[in-house]
mmCIF file of C-alpha atoms in Angstrom:
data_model
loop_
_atom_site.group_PDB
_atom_site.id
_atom_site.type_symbol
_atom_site.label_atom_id
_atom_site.label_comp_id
_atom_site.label_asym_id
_atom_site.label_seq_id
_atom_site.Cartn_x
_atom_site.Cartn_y
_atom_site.Cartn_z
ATOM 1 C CA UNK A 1 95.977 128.130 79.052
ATOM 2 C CA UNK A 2 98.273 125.106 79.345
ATOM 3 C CA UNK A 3 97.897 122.254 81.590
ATOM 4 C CA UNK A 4 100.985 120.416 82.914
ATOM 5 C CA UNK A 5 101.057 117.226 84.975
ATOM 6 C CA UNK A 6 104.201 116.338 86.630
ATOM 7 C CA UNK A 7 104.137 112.653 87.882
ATOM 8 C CA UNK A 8 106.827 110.088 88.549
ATOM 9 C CA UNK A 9 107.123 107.809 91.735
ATOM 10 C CA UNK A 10 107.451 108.827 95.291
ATOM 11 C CA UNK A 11 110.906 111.018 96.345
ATOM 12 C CA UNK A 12 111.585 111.958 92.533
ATOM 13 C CA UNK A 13 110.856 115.698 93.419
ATOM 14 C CA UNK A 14 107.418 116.404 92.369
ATOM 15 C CA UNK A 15 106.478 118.238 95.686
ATOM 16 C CA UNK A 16 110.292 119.362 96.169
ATOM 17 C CA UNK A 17 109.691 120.728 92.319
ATOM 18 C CA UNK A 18 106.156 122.228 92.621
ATOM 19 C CA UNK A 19 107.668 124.419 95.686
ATOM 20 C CA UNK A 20 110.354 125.561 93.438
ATOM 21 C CA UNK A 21 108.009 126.493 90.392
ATOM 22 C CA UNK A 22 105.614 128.314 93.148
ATOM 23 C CA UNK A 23 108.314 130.508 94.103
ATOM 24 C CA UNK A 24 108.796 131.621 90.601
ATOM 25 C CA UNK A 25 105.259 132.952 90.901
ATOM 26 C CA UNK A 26 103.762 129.873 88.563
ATOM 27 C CA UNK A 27 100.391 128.120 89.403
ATOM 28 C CA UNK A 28 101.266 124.877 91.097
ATOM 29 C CA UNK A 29 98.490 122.460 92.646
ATOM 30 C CA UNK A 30 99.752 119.114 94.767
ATOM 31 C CA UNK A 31 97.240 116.889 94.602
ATOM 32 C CA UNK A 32 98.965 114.833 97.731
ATOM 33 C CA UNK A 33 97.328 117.610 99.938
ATOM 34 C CA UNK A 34 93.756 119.216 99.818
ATOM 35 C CA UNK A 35 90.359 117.505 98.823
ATOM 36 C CA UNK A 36 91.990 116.530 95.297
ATOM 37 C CA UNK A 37 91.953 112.652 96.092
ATOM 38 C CA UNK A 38 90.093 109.872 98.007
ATOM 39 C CA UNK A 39 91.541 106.477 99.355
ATOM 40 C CA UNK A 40 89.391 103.444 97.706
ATOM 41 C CA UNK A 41 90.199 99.976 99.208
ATOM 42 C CA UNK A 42 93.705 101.405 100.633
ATOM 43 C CA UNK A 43 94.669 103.134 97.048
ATOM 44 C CA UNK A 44 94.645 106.248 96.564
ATOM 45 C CA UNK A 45 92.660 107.911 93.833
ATOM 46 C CA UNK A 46 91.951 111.384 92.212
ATOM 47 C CA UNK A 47 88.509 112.811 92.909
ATOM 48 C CA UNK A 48 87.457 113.413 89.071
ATOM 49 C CA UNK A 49 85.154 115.976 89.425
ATOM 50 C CA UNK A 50 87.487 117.661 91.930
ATOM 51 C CA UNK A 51 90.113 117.634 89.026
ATOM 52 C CA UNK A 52 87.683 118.090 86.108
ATOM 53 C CA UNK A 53 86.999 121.333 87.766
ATOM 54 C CA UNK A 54 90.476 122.425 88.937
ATOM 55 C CA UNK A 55 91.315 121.689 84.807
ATOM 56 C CA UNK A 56 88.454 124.019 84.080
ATOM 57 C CA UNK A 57 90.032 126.808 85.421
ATOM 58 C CA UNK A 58 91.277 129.283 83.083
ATOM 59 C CA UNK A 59 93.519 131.462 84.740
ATOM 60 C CA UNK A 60 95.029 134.428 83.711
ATOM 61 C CA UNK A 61 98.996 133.170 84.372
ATOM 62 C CA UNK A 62 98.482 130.775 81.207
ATOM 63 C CA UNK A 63 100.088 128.020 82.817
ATOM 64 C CA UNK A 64 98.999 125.617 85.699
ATOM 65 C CA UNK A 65 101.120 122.765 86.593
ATOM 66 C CA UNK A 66 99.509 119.791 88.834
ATOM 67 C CA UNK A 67 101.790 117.187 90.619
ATOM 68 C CA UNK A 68 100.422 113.666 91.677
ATOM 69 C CA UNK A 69 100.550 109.979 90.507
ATOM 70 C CA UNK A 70 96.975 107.899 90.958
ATOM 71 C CA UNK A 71 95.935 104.841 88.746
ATOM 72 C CA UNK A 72 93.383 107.304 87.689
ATOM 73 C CA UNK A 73 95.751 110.188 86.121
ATOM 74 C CA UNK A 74 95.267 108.956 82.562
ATOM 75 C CA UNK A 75 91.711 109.641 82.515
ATOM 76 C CA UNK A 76 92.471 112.901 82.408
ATOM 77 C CA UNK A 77 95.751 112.959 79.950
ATOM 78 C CA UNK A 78 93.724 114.588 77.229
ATOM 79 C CA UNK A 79 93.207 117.307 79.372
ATOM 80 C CA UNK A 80 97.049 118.052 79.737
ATOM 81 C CA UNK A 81 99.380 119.711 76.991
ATOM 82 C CA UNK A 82 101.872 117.697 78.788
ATOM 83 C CA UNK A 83 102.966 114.788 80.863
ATOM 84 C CA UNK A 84 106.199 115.253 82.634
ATOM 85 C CA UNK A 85 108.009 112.164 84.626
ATOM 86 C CA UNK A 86 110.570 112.875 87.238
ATOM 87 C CA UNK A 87 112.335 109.967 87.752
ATOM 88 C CA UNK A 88 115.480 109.201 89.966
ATOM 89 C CA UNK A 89 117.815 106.345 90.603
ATOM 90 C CA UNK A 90 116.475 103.750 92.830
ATOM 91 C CA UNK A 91 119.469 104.376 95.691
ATOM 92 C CA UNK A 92 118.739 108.296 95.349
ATOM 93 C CA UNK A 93 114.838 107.773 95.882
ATOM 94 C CA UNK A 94 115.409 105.635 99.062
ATOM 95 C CA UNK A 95 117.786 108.267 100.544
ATOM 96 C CA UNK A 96 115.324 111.102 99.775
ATOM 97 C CA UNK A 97 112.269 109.052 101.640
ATOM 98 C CA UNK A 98 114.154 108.044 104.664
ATOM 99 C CA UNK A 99 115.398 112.046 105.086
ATOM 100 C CA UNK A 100 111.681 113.711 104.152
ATOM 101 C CA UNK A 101 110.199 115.424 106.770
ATOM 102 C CA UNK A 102 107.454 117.020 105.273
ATOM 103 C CA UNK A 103 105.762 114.066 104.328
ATOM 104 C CA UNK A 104 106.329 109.976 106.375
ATOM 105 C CA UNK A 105 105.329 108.221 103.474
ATOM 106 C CA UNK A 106 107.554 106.038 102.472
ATOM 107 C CA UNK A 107 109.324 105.086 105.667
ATOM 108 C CA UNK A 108 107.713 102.293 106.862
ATOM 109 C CA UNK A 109 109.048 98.716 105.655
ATOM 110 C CA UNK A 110 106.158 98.263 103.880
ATOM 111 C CA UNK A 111 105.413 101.635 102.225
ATOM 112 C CA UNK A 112 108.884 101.121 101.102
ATOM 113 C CA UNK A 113 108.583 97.635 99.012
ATOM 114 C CA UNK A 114 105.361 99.533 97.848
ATOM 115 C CA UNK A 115 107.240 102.497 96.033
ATOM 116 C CA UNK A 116 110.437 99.969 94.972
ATOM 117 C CA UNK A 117 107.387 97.825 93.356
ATOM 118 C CA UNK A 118 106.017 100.650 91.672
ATOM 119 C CA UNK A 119 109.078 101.853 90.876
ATOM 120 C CA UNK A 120 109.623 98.767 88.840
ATOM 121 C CA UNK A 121 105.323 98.073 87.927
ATOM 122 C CA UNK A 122 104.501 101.704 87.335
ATOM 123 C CA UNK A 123 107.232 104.152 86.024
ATOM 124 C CA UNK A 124 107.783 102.481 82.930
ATOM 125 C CA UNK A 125 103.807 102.849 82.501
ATOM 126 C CA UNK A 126 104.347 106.611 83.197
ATOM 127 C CA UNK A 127 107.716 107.062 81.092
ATOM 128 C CA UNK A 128 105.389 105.477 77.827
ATOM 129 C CA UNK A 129 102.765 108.359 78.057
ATOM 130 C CA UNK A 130 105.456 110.903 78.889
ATOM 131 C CA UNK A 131 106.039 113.816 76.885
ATOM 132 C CA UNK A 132 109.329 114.644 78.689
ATOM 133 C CA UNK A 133 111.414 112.988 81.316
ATOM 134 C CA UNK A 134 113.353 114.834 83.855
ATOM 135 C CA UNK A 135 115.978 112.922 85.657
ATOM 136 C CA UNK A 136 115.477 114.703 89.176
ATOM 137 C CA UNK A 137 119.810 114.161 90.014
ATOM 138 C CA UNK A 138 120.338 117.625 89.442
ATOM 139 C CA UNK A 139 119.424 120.815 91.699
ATOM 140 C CA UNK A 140 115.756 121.759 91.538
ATOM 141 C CA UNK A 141 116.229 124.589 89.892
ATOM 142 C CA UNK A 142 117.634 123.159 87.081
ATOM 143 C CA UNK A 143 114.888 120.477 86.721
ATOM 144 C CA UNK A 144 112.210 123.771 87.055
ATOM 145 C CA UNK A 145 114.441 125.201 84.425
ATOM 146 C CA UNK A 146 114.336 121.923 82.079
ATOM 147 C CA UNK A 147 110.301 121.666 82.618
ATOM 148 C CA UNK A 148 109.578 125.458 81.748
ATOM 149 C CA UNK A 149 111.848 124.847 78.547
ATOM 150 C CA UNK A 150 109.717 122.174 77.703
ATOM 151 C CA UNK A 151 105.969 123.432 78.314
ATOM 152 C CA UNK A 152 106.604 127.118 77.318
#
């Protein structure tokens, strides 16, 4: 079975790109939501055995594909048959988080300069360890479409 992470910084799509992959009857898992992560001294951080044992499953679909970005992802890259970084231009990742409504994060001042900081701190950490980029400028379901070519 192959393991996919999709990661990349807040409003690049992951959650937008996870619903679109779900509807196509593939095995998505948001780590955002559920009992997948834990908030240590105001970060937020993958439970590991939560993930160790969602990574043990071996389903029967052949593919699972897990969306989230935690300090602690790359403890667990050998686990994945592939890293996948949505990225987006800075102006187009600010317009997405202001309009979100399923999630808040992101619109206060403050979360704001967090994600621009990242954006500038992190992503190039993620975009080394990558094994595809997806530039999320394009409809979903030609991002889904770019992904599948990739891990299939």
């Amino acid at each position: 079975m192959k393991r996919v992470l999709v990661t990349g910084m807040s409003g690049t799509g992951k959650s937008t790109l996870l619903a679109e992959l779900a509807r196509r009857g593939y095995w998505t898992v948001d780590t955002d939501y559920g009992d997948y992560f834990e908030t240590v001294d105001g970060e937020s951080l993958w439970i590991e055995s939560r993930i160790e044992d969602l990574l043990s499953v071996d389903d029967p679909r052949g593919l699972l594909i897990v969306a989230g970005t935690t300090r602690n992802q790359v403890t667990f890259y050998p686990r994945f048959d592939h890293v996948v970084l949505l990225s987006a231009p800075e102006e187009l990742i600010v317009e997405r988080l202001r309009a979100r409504t399923d999630n808040t994060f992101g619109r206060s001042p403050d979360e704001m300069a967090a994600v621009l900081a990242d954006l500038a701190e992190v992503e190039p950490l993620l975009r080394a360890s990558a094994t595809l980029e997806v530039v999320t400028t394009k409809p979903v379901a030609d991002v889904a479409d770019a992904v599948l070519a990739h891990v299939s």
